[in-house]
PDB file of C-alpha atoms in Angstrom:
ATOM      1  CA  UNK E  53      85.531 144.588  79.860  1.00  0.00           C
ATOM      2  CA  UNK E  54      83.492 147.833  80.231  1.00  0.00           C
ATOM      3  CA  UNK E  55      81.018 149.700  82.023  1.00  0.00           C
ATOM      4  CA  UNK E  56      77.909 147.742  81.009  1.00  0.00           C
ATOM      5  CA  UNK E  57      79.281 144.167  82.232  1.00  0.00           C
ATOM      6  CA  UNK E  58      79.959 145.984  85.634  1.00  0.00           C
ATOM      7  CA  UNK E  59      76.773 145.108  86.943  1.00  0.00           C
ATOM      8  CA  UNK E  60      77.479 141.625  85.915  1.00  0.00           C
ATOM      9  CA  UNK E  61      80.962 140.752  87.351  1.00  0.00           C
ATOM     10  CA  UNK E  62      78.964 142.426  90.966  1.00  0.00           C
ATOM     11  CA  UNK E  63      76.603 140.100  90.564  1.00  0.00           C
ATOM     12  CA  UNK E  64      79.068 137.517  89.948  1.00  0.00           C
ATOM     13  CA  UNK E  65      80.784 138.306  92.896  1.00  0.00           C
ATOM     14  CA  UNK E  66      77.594 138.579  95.015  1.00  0.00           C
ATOM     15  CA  UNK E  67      76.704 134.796  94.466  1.00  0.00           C
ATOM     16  CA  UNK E  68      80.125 134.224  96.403  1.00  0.00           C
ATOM     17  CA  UNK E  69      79.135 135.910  99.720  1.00  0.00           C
ATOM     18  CA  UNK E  70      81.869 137.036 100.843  1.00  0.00           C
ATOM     19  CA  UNK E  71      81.584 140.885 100.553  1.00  0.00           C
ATOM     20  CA  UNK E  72      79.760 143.449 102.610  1.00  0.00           C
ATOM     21  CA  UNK E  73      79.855 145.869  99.500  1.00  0.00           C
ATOM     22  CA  UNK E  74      80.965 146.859  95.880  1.00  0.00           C
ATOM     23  CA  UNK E  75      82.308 149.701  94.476  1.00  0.00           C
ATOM     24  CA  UNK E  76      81.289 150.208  90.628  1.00  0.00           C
ATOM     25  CA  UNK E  77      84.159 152.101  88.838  1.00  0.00           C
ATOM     26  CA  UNK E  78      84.329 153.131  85.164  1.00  0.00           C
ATOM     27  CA  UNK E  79      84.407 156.148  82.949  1.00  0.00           C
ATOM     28  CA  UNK E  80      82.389 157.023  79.650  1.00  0.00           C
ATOM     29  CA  UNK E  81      83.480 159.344  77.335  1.00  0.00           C
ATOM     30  CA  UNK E  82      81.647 161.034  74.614  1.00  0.00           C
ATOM     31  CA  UNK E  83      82.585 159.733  71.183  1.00  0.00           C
ATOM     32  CA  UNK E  84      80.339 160.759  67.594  1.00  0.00           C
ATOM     33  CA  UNK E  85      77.204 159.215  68.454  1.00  0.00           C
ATOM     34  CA  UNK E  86      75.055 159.045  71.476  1.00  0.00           C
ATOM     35  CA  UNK E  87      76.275 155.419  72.479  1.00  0.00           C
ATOM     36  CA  UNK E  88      77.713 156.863  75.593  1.00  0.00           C
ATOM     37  CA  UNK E  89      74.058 158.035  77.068  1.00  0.00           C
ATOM     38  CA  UNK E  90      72.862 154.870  76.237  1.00  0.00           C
ATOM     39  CA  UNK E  91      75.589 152.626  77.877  1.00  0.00           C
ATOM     40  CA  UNK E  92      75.810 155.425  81.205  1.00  0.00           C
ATOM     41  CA  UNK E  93      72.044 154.752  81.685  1.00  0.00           C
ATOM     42  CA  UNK E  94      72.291 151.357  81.389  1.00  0.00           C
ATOM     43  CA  UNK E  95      74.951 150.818  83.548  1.00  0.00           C
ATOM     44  CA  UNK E  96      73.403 153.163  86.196  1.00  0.00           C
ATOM     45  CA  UNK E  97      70.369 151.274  85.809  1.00  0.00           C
ATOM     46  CA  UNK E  98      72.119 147.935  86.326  1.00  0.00           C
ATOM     47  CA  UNK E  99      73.643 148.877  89.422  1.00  0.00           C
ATOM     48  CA  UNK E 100      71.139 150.013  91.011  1.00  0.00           C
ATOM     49  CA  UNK E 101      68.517 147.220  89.953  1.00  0.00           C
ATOM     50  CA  UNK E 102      71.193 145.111  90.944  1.00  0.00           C
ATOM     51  CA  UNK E 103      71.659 146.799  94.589  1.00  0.00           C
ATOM     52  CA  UNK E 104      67.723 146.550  95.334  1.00  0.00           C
ATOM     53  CA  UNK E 105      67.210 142.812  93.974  1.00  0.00           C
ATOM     54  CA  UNK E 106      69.887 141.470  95.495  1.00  0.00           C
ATOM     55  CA  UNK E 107      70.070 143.355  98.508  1.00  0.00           C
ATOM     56  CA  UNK E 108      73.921 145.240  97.722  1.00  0.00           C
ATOM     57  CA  UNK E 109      75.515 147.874  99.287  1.00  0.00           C
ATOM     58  CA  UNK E 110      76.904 149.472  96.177  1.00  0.00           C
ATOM     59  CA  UNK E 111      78.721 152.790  95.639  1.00  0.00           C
ATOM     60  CA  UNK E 112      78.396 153.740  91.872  1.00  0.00           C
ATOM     61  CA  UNK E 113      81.194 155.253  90.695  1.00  0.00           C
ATOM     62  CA  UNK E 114      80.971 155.370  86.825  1.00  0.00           C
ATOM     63  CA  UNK E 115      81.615 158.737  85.452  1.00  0.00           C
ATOM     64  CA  UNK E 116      79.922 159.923  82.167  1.00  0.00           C
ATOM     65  CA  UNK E 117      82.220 162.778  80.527  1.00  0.00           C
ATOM     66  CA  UNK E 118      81.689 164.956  77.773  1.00  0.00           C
ATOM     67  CA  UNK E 119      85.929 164.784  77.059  1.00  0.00           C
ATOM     68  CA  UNK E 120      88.871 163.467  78.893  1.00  0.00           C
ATOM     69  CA  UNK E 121      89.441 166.518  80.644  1.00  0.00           C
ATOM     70  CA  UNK E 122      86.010 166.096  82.452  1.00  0.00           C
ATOM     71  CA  UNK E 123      86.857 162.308  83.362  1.00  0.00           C
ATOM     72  CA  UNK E 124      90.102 163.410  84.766  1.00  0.00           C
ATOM     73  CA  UNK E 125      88.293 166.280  86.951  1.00  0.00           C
ATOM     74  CA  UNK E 126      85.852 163.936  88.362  1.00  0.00           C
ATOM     75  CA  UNK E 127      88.384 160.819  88.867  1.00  0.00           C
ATOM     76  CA  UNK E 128      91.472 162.380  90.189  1.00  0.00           C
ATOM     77  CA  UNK E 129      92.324 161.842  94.045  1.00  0.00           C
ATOM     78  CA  UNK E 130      93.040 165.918  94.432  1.00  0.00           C
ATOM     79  CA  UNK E 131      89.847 166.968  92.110  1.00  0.00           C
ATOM     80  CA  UNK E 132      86.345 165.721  92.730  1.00  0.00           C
ATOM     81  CA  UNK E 133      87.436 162.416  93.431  1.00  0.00           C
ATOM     82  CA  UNK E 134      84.569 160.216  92.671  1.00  0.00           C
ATOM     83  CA  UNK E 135      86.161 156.737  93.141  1.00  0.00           C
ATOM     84  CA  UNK E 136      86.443 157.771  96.923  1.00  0.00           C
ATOM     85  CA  UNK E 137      82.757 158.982  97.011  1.00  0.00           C
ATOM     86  CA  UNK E 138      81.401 155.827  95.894  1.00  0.00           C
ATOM     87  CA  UNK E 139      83.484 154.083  98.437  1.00  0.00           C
ATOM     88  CA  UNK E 140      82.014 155.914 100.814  1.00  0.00           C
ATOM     89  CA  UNK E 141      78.850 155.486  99.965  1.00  0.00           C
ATOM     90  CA  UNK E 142      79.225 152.019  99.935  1.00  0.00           C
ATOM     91  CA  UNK E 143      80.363 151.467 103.251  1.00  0.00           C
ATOM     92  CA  UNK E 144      77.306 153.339 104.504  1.00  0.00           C
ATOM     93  CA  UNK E 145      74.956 151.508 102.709  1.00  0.00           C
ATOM     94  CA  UNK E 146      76.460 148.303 104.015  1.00  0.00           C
ATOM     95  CA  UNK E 147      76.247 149.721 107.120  1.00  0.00           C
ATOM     96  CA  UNK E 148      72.520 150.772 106.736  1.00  0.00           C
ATOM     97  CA  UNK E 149      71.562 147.562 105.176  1.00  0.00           C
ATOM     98  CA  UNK E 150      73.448 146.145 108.393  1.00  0.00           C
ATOM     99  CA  UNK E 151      70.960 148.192 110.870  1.00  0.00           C
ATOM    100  CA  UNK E 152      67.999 146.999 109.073  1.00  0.00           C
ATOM    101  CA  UNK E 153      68.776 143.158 108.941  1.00  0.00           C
ATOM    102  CA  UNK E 154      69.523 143.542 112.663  1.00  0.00           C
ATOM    103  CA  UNK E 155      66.195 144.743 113.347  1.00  0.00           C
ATOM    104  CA  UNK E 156      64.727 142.032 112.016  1.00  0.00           C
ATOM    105  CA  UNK E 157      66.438 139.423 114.105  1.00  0.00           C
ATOM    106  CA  UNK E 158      65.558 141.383 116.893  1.00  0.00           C
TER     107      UNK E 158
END
């Protein structure tokens, strides 16, 4: 639906146990009011209260643009490429959550 309920359809998912990780993706654009700094920090601060309560590896990848040109150079595979970044970040933080649990069974 948007980038607030992110947080919520990860959580959703979560309850199912059957993923090591999440990637958050969505983009925020700057309309006539200052609704978009309101929903960006929300959603930031959903995902990651959602990543230390619940224990998630989670890559955040929402952007927060001024304009579409700025979502574009963020998003875009051959630009800055952000959906990638938070992949990547996601996988290590599964894998770093991972190390931790084993050291407690050990």
């Amino acid at each position: 639906p948007g980038s607030l309920e992110i947080a919520a359809i990860i959580s959703y998912a979560a309850d199912l146990d059957l993923y090591d990780g999440f990637v958050a993706l969505g983009c925020i654009i700057r309309g006539e009011t200052i609704h978009h700094e309101v929903v960006a920090y929300e959603a930031t601060r959903a995902l990651s209260d959602l990543a230390v309560n619940m224990n998630l590896a989670i890559g955040n990848g929402v952007i927060s643009a001024e304009n579409k040109a700025q979502a574009i150079e963020r998003a875009y595979r051959n630009k800055r490429n952000k959906g990638a970044a938070a992949a990547s970040t996601t996988l290590k933080m599964a894998l770093i959550r991972d190390k931790f649990q084993e050291m407690l069974l050990t």
